[in-house]
Amino acid sequence: MRLWRSATFRLSAALIFFSLVSASVLLGGAYLVIGARLRTEVRAATRAEIAGLAALEARDGWSALVREIEAAGPGAEDDPFVYRLEPVVGSAVGAELALGEPGPAGWRDALPPWGEEDEPYVAREHVFDEGRLIVAAEAERLNDALEFLAEEAPLGLALVLPVSLPGAIFVAAFALRRIDQIARTVKRVEGGALTERVPVRGFGDEYDRLAEAVNAMLDSLADLNEGLRQVSADIAHDLRSPLSRLRTHLQDLTRIIHQKRHSGWHR
């Protein structure tokens, strides 16, 4: 019980708590930074793909773009990009895509027939006079990284406590043992064992410095006690002769009074 109430244990517990908070902040920051970085890479690749197809349309015309999308077909799970071309007149070609609502920058989620709702593709459209082109990029690496951080980070944080708690208990027990050693020494000195001293481990830490300070105080007290003892001895020695003479005079006076009583002096 004393261990849990010790200042060292409370300090260790506080350090564990702040470590958990710091680790949470770092993992949260990593989640945001890694997600932003991978998202930027996916979007950059998608822009480059759209730019290449737009250049093809500008150079060879709309029919060339239609042939290119038809050649790509409906797409497959292993394709890095899937395409959908929706002309103003005529039928759409390319992959079937379930599109989400566009965001502020024009990006939106897209889901091909083989896709999973928790791992959507990243899509962007480009509008031509003859219709619009939608390019969706596979974002498995982005989704996997974010999923890994979201699932594994709590486990890592949960492991901090069982790993750190034994260390906190060991540190608190070590500190409490050193403090108890100092307290026991002071108690023994208080009981009269003036030669007792606190052991110095030689670590040079704050406990050694405290032990050295306590020992210096006990040495000073021992010197003071020895000084008092010497002064008392000197005073007793200095008073011994006068007291002896006084005792002799008192004995002589008592004898004289006794003699006078018997000789009738008192009459």
mmCIF file of N, CA and C in Angstrom, residues 9 20-21 27 48 62 76 97 100-101 110-111 119 156 165 170 173 197 212-213 216-217 226 230 247-248 251 253:
data_model
loop_
_atom_site.group_PDB
_atom_site.id
_atom_site.type_symbol
_atom_site.label_atom_id
_atom_site.label_comp_id
_atom_site.label_asym_id
_atom_site.label_seq_id
_atom_site.Cartn_x
_atom_site.Cartn_y
_atom_site.Cartn_z
ATOM 1 N N PHE A 9 6.092 6.522 -7.242
ATOM 2 C CA PHE A 9 5.131 5.758 -8.039
ATOM 3 C C PHE A 9 4.155 6.695 -8.741
ATOM 4 N N LEU A 20 1.477 7.871 -22.890
ATOM 5 C CA LEU A 20 0.309 7.425 -23.656
ATOM 6 C C LEU A 20 -0.278 8.573 -24.471
ATOM 7 N N VAL A 21 -0.386 9.747 -23.836
ATOM 8 C CA VAL A 21 -0.928 10.918 -24.546
ATOM 9 C C VAL A 21 -0.016 11.290 -25.713
ATOM 10 N N LEU A 27 0.724 9.063 -33.094
ATOM 11 C CA LEU A 27 0.040 8.137 -34.011
ATOM 12 C C LEU A 27 -1.059 8.850 -34.785
ATOM 13 N N ALA A 48 -2.383 13.131 -63.803
ATOM 14 C CA ALA A 48 -1.491 12.855 -64.931
ATOM 15 C C ALA A 48 -2.180 11.972 -65.971
ATOM 16 N N TRP A 62 -12.127 13.373 -80.621
ATOM 17 C CA TRP A 62 -12.995 12.637 -79.697
ATOM 18 C C TRP A 62 -13.051 11.153 -80.029
ATOM 19 N N ALA A 76 -10.601 -4.100 -64.601
ATOM 20 C CA ALA A 76 -10.474 -5.278 -63.754
ATOM 21 C C ALA A 76 -9.887 -4.856 -62.417
ATOM 22 N N LEU A 97 -19.370 2.651 -62.870
ATOM 23 C CA LEU A 97 -18.882 3.238 -61.628
ATOM 24 C C LEU A 97 -20.035 3.825 -60.824
ATOM 25 N N GLY A 100 -19.749 8.774 -55.815
ATOM 26 C CA GLY A 100 -20.200 9.530 -54.658
ATOM 27 C C GLY A 100 -20.332 10.995 -54.990
ATOM 28 N N GLU A 101 -20.764 11.785 -54.016
ATOM 29 C CA GLU A 101 -20.903 13.214 -54.230
ATOM 30 C C GLU A 101 -19.520 13.857 -54.354
ATOM 31 N N ALA A 110 -15.424 6.534 -55.857
ATOM 32 C CA ALA A 110 -16.036 5.758 -56.944
ATOM 33 C C ALA A 110 -15.900 4.288 -56.601
ATOM 34 N N LEU A 111 -16.924 3.519 -56.986
ATOM 35 C CA LEU A 111 -16.916 2.094 -56.654
ATOM 36 C C LEU A 111 -17.212 1.290 -57.915
ATOM 37 N N GLU A 119 -13.303 0.440 -49.234
ATOM 38 C CA GLU A 119 -12.076 0.740 -49.966
ATOM 39 C C GLU A 119 -12.430 1.336 -51.330
ATOM 40 N N GLY A 156 -1.075 -1.022 -29.989
ATOM 41 C CA GLY A 156 0.212 -0.526 -29.516
ATOM 42 C C GLY A 156 0.078 0.310 -28.257
ATOM 43 N N LEU A 165 4.031 -0.498 -16.615
ATOM 44 C CA LEU A 165 3.658 -0.574 -15.207
ATOM 45 C C LEU A 165 4.684 -1.334 -14.359
ATOM 46 N N PHE A 170 8.932 -1.128 -10.222
ATOM 47 C CA PHE A 170 10.329 -1.363 -9.852
ATOM 48 C C PHE A 170 11.010 -0.062 -9.432
ATOM 49 N N ALA A 173 9.639 1.013 -6.068
ATOM 50 C CA ALA A 173 10.137 0.166 -4.980
ATOM 51 C C ALA A 173 11.593 0.475 -4.666
ATOM 52 N N ARG A 197 25.324 5.371 10.236
ATOM 53 C CA ARG A 197 25.362 6.250 9.076
ATOM 54 C C ARG A 197 24.585 5.613 7.928
ATOM 55 N N GLU A 212 24.605 11.507 1.771
ATOM 56 C CA GLU A 212 25.797 12.247 2.176
ATOM 57 C C GLU A 212 25.430 13.451 3.040
ATOM 58 N N ALA A 213 24.334 14.138 2.690
ATOM 59 C CA ALA A 213 23.909 15.285 3.488
ATOM 60 C C ALA A 213 23.461 14.848 4.885
ATOM 61 N N ALA A 216 26.530 13.921 6.851
ATOM 62 C CA ALA A 216 27.242 15.120 7.296
ATOM 63 C C ALA A 216 26.543 15.747 8.502
ATOM 64 N N MET A 217 25.210 15.745 8.490
ATOM 65 C CA MET A 217 24.464 16.274 9.631
ATOM 66 C C MET A 217 24.694 15.421 10.874
ATOM 67 N N GLU A 226 30.084 15.264 21.266
ATOM 68 C CA GLU A 226 31.402 15.037 21.848
ATOM 69 C C GLU A 226 31.918 16.315 22.506
ATOM 70 N N GLN A 230 32.868 16.793 26.384
ATOM 71 C CA GLN A 230 34.175 17.280 26.829
ATOM 72 C C GLN A 230 34.031 18.503 27.730
ATOM 73 N N ARG A 247 33.600 20.965 50.917
ATOM 74 C CA ARG A 247 33.160 19.838 51.737
ATOM 75 C C ARG A 247 34.020 19.725 52.991
ATOM 76 N N THR A 248 35.318 19.949 52.837
ATOM 77 C CA THR A 248 36.218 19.902 54.015
ATOM 78 C C THR A 248 35.853 20.988 55.019
ATOM 79 N N GLN A 251 32.709 20.063 56.778
ATOM 80 C CA GLN A 251 32.968 19.020 57.788
ATOM 81 C C GLN A 251 33.637 19.623 59.040
ATOM 82 N N LEU A 253 33.409 22.736 60.036
ATOM 83 C CA LEU A 253 32.411 23.564 60.733
ATOM 84 C C LEU A 253 31.454 22.693 61.521
#
